[in-house]
PDB file of C-alpha atoms in Angstrom:
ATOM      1  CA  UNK A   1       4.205   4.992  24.054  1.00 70.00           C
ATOM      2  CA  UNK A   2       0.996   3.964  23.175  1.00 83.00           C
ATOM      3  CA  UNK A   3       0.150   5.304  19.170  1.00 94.00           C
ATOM      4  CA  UNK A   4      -3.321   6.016  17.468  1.00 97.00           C
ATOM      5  CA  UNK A   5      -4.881   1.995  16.280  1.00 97.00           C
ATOM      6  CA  UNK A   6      -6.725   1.393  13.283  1.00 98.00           C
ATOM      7  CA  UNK A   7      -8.051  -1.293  11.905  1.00 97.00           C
ATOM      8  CA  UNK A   8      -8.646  -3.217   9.808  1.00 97.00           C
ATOM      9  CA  UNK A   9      -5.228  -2.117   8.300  1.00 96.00           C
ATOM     10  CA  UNK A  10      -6.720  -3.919   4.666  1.00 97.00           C
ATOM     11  CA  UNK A  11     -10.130  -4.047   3.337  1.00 97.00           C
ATOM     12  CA  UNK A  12     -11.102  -4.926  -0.364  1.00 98.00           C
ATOM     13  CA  UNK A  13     -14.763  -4.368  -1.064  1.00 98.00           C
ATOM     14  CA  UNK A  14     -16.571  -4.458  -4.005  1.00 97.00           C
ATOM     15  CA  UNK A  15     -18.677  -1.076  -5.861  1.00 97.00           C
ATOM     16  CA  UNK A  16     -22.065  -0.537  -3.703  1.00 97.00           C
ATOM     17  CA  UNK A  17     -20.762  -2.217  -0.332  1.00 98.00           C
ATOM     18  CA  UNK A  18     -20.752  -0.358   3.071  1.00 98.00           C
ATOM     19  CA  UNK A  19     -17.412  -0.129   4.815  1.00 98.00           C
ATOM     20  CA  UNK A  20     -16.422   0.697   8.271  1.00 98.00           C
ATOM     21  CA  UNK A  21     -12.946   1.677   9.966  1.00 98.00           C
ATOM     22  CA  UNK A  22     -12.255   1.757  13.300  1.00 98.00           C
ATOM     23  CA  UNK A  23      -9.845   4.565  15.012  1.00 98.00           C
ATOM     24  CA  UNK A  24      -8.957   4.461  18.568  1.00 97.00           C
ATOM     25  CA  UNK A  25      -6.674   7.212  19.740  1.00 96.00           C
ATOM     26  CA  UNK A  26      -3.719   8.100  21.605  1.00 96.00           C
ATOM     27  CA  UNK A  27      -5.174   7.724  25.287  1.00 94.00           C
ATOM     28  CA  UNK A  28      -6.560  11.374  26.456  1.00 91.00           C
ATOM     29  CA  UNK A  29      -6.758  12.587  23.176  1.00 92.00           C
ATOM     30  CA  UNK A  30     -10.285  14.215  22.924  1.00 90.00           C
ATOM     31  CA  UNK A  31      -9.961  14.764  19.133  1.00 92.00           C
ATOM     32  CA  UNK A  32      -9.873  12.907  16.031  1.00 94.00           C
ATOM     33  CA  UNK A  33      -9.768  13.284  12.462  1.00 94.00           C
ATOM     34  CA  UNK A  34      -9.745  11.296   9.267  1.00 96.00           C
ATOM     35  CA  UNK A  35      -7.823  11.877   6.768  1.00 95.00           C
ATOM     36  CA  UNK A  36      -8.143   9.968   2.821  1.00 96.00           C
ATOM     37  CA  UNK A  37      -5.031   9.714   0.877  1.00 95.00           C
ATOM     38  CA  UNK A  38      -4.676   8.411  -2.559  1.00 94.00           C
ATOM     39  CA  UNK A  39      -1.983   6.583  -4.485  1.00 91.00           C
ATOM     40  CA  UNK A  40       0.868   9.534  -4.861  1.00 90.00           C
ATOM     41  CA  UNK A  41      -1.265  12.348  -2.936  1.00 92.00           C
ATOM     42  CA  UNK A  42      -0.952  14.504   0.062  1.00 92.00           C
ATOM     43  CA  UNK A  43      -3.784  13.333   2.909  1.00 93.00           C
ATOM     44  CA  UNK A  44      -7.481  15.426   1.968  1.00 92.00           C
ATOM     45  CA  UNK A  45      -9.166  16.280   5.729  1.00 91.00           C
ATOM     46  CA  UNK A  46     -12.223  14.501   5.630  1.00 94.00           C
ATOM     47  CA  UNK A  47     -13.653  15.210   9.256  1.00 94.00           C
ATOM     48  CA  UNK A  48     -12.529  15.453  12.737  1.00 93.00           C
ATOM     49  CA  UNK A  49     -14.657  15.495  16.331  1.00 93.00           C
ATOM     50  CA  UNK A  50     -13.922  17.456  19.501  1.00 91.00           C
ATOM     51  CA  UNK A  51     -15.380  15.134  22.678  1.00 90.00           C
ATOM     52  CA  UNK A  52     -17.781  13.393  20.465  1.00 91.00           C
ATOM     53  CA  UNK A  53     -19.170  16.341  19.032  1.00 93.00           C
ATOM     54  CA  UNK A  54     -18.367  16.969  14.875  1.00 92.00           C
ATOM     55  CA  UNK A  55     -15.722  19.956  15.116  1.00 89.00           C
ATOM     56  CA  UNK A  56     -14.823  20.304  11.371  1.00 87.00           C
ATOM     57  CA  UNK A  57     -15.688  18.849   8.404  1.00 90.00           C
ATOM     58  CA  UNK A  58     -14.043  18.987   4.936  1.00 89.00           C
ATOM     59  CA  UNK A  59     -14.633  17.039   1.705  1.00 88.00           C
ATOM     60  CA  UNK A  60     -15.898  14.108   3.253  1.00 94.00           C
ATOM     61  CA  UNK A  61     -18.679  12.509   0.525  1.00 95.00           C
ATOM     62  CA  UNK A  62     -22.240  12.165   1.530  1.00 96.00           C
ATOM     63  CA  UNK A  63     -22.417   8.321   1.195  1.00 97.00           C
ATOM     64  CA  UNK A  64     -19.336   8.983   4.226  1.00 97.00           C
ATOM     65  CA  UNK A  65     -20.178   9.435   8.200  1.00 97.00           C
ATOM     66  CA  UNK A  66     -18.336   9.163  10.839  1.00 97.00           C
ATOM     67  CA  UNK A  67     -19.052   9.444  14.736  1.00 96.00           C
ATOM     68  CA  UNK A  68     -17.023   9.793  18.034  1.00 96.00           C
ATOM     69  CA  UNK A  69     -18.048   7.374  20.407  1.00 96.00           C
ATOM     70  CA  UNK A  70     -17.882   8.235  25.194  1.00 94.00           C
ATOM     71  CA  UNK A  71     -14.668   6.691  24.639  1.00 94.00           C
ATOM     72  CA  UNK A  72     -13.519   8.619  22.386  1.00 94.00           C
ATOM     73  CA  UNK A  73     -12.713   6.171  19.662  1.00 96.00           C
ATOM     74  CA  UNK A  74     -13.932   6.859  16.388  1.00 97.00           C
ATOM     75  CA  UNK A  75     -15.832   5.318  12.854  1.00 98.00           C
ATOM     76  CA  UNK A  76     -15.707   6.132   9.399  1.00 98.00           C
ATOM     77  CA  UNK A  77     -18.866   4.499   7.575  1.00 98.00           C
ATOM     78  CA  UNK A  78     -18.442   4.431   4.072  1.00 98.00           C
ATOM     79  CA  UNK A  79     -21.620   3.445   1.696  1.00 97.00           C
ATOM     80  CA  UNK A  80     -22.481   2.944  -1.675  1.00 97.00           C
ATOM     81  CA  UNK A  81     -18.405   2.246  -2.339  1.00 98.00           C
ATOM     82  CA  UNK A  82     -17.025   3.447  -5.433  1.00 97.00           C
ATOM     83  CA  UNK A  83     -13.735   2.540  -7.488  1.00 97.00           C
ATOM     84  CA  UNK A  84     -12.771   5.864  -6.924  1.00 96.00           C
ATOM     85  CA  UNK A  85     -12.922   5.049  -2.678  1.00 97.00           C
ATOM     86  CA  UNK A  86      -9.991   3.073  -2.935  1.00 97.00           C
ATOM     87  CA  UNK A  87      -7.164   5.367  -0.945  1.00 97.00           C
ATOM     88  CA  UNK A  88      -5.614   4.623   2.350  1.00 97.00           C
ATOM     89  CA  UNK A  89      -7.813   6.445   5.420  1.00 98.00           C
ATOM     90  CA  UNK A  90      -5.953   7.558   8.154  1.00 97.00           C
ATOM     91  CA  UNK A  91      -6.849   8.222  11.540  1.00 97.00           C
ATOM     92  CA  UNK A  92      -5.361  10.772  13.674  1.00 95.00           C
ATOM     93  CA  UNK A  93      -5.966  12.186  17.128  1.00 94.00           C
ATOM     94  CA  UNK A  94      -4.681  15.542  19.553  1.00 91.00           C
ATOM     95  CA  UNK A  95      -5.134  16.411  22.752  1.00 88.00           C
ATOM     96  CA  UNK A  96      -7.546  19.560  22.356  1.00 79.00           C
ATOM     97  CA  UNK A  97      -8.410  20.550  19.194  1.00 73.00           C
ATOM     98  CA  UNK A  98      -5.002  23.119  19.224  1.00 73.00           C
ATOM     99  CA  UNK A  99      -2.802  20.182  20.073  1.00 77.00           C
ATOM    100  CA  UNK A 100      -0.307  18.263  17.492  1.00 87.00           C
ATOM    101  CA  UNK A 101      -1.979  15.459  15.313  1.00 90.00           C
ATOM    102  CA  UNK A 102      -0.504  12.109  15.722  1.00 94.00           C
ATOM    103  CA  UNK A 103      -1.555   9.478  12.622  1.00 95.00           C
ATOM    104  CA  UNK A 104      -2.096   5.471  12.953  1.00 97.00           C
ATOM    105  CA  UNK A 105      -0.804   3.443  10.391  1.00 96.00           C
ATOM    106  CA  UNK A 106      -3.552   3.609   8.222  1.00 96.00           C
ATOM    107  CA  UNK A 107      -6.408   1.458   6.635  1.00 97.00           C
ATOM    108  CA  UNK A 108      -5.949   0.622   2.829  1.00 97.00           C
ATOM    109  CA  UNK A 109      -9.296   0.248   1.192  1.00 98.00           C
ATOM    110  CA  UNK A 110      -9.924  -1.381  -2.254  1.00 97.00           C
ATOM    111  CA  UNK A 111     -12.728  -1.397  -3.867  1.00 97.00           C
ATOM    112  CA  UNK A 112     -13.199  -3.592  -6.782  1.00 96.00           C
TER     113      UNK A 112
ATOM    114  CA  UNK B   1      -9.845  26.964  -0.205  1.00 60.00           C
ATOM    115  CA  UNK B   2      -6.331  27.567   1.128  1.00 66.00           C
ATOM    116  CA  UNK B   3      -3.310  26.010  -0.098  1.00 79.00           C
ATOM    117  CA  UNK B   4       0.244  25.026   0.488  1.00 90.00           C
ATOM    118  CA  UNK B   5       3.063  25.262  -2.169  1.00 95.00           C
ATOM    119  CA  UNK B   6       5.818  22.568  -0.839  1.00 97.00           C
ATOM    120  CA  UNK B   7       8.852  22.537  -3.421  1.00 97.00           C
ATOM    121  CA  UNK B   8      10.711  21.034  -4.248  1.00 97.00           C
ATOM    122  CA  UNK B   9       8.915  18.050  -5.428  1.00 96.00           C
ATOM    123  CA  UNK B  10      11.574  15.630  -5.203  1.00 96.00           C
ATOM    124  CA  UNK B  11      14.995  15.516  -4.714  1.00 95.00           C
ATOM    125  CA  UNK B  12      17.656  13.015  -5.207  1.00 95.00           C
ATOM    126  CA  UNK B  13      20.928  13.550  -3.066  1.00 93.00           C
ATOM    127  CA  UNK B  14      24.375  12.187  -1.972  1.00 95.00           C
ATOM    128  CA  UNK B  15      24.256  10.794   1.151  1.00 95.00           C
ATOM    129  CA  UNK B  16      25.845  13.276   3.702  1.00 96.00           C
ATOM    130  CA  UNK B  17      24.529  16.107   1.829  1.00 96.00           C
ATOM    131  CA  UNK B  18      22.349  18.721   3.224  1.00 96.00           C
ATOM    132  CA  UNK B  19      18.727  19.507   2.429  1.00 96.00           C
ATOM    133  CA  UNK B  20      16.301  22.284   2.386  1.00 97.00           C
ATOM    134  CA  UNK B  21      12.685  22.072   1.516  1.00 97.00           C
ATOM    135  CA  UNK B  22       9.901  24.824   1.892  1.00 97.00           C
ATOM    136  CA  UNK B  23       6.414  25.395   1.914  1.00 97.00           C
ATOM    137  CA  UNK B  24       4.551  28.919   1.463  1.00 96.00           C
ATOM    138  CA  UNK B  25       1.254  30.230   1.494  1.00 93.00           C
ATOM    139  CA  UNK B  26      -1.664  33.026   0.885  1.00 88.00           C
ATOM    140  CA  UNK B  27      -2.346  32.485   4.296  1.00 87.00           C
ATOM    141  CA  UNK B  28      -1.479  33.028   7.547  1.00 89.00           C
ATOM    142  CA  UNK B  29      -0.870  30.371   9.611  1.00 89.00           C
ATOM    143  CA  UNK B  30      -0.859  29.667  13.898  1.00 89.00           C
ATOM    144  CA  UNK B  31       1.142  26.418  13.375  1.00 91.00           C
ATOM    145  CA  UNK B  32       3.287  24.501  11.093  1.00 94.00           C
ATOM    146  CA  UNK B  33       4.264  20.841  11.422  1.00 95.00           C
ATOM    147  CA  UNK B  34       6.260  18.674   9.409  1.00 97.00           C
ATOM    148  CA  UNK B  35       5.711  14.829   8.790  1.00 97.00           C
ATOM    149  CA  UNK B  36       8.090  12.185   7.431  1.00 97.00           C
ATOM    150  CA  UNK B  37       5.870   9.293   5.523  1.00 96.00           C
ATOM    151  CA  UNK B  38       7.362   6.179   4.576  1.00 94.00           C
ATOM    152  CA  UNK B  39       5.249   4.139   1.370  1.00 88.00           C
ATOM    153  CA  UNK B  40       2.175   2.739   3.226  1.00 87.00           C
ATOM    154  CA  UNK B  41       2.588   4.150   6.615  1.00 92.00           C
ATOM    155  CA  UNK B  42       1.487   7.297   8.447  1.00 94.00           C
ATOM    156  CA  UNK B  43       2.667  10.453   8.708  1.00 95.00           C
ATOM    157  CA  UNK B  44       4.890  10.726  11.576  1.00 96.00           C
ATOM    158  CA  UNK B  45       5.684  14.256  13.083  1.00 95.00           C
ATOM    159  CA  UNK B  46       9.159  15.379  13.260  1.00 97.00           C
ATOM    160  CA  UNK B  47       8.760  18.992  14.259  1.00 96.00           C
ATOM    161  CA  UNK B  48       6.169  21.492  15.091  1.00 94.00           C
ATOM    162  CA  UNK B  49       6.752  25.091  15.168  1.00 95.00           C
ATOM    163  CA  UNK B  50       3.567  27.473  17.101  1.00 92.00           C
ATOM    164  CA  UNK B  51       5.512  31.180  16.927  1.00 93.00           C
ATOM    165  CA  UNK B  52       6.364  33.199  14.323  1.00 94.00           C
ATOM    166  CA  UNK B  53      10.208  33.344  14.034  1.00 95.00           C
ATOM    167  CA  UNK B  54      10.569  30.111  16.168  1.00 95.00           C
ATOM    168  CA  UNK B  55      13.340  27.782  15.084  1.00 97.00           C
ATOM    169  CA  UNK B  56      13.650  24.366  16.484  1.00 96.00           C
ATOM    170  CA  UNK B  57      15.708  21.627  16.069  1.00 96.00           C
ATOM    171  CA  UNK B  58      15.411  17.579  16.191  1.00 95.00           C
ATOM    172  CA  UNK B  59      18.582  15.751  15.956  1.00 96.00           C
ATOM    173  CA  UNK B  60      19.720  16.365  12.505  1.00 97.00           C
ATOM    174  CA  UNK B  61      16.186  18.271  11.504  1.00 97.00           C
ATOM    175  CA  UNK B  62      15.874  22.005  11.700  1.00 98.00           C
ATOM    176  CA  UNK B  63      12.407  23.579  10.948  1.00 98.00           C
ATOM    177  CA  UNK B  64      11.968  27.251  11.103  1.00 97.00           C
ATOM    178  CA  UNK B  65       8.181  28.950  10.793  1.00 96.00           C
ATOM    179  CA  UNK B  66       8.374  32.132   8.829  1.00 95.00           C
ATOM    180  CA  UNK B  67       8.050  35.405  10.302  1.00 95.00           C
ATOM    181  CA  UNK B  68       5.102  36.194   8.536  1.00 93.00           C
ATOM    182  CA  UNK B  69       3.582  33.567   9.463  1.00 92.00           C
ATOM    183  CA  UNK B  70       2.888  32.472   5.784  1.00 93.00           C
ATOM    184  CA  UNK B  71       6.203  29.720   5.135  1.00 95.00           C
ATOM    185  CA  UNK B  72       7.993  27.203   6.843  1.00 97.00           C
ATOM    186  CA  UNK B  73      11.264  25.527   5.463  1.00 97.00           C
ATOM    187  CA  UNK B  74      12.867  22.218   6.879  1.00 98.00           C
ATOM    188  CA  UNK B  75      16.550  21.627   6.593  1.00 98.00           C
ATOM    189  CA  UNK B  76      17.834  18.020   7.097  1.00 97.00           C
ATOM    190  CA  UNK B  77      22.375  18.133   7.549  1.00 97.00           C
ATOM    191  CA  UNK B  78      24.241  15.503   7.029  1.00 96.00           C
ATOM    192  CA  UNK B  79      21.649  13.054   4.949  1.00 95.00           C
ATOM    193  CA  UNK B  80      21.396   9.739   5.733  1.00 94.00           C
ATOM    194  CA  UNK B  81      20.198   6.897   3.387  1.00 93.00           C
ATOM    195  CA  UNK B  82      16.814   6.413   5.959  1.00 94.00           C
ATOM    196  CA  UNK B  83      15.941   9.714   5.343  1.00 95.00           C
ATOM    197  CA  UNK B  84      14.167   8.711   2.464  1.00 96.00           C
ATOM    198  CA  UNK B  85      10.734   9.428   2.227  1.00 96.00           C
ATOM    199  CA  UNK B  86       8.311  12.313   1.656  1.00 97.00           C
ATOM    200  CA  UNK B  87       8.331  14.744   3.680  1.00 98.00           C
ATOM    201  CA  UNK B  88       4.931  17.067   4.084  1.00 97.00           C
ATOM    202  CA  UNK B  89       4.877  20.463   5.460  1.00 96.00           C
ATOM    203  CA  UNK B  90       1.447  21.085   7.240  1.00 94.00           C
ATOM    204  CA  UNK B  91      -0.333  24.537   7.885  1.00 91.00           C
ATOM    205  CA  UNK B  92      -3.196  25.177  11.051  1.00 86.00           C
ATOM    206  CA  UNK B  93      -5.214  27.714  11.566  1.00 76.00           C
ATOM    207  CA  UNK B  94      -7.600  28.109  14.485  1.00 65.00           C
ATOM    208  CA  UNK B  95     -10.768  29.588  14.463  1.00 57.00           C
ATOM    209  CA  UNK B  96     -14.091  29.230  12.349  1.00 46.00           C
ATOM    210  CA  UNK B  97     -13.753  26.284  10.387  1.00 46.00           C
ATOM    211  CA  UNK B  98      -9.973  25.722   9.651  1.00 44.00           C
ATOM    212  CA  UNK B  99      -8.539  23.891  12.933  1.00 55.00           C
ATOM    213  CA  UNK B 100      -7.830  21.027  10.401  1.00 73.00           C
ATOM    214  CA  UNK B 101      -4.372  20.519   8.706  1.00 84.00           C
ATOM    215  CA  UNK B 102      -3.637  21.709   5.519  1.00 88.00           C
ATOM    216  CA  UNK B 103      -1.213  19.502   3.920  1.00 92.00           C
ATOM    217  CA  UNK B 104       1.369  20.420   1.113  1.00 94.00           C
ATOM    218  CA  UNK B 105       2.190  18.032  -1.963  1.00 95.00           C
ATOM    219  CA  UNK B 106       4.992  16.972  -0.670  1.00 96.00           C
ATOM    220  CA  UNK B 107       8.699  16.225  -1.261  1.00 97.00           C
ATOM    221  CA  UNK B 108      10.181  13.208  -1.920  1.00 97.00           C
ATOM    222  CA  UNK B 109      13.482  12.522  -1.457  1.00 96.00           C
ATOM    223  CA  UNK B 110      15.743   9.669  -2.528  1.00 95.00           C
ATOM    224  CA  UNK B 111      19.465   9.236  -0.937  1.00 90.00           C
ATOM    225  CA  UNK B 112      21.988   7.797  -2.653  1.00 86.00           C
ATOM    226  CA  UNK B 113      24.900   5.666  -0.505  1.00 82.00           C
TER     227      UNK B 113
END
């Protein structure tokens, strides 16, 4: 069964450069979310979309945005990186914002 | 904001043992799912559980969501050695603001042959 893609799945950037990940989701999933974990912690909600409108959004930095695209795949644009950046992002989508969130595999940023 | 209390932390078994892990909250919550996560990969869902009271069962993996809507426990029988991983409880609530996941800390677990 097809699973939620990410990419890249590593990125090393250095302090002040832009970054962008790529999500595409589980085919008919209308919503997506990102989630940023870091080295020994639980996954912090950054934002999610319902059909390419912004449906929820949690601590997601203001140098961060992120945008649903018509179809339906998602980016996380990251600006102005910071040492403290470097986490591994994940992506996940549900069918209906109700519906059970399936994760990709994850894109490991480091920023130098 | 809300939170999850997952405990234990860690724990390190004999394989064919049995485990339990929990998670509770202040809150109330319309769904609880659990995720396995193995080091550098995503969260994979093993259960989720959308009625208070409702037990269900995965091969080996029992989760049950609390009938007050405010815990969930998992139970894994019979461990096996690639059960290792941590293992997060996650909390929904619809409505407003809050139809993200709300994750717990997290247990790790570690199986010994």
């Amino acid at each position: 069964a097809a699973g939620v893609i990410q990419s890249p799945r590593h990125l090393i950037k250095e302090k002040r450069e832009t970054a962008t990940l790529k999500c595409y989701p589980i085919p008919r999933h209308d919503t997506v979310y990102w989630y940023q974990q870091g080295p020994g912690q639980d996954p912090q909600f950054l934002i999610s979309f319902y059909e390419k409108m912004q449906s929820d959004k949690g601590s997601i930095p203001d140098r961060f945005s992120a945008q649903q695209f018509s179809d339906y795949h998602s980016e996380l644009n990251m600006s102005s990186l910071e040492l403290g950046d470097s986490a591994l992002y994940f992506c996940a989508s549900s069918p209906g914002e109700t519906g059970e969130l399936f994760f990709g595999e994850g894109s490991r940023l480091t920023v130098l | 904001g809300q939170q999850l209390n997952q405990s234990p932390q860690s724990m390190f078994i004999q394989e064919g043992e049995d485990v339990s892990m929990n998670c509770t909250s202040s809150s109330i919550f319309n769904t609880w799912l659990w995720y396995k996560q193995d080091p550098g990969e995503g969260p994979v869902l093993l259960i989720a559980l959308y009625k208070a009271g409702e037990l269900t069962s995965n091969g080996r993996l029992t989760a049950q969501f609390g009938i007050t809507r405010k815990d969930s426990f998992l139970n894994i029988s019979a461990s096996i050695p690639s059960d290792v991983g941590i293992y997060f409880c996650a909390g929904r609530n619809y409505g407003g603001s809050q139809g993200n996941l709300i994750f717990g800390k997290g247990t790790k677990l570690s199986v010994k042959p």
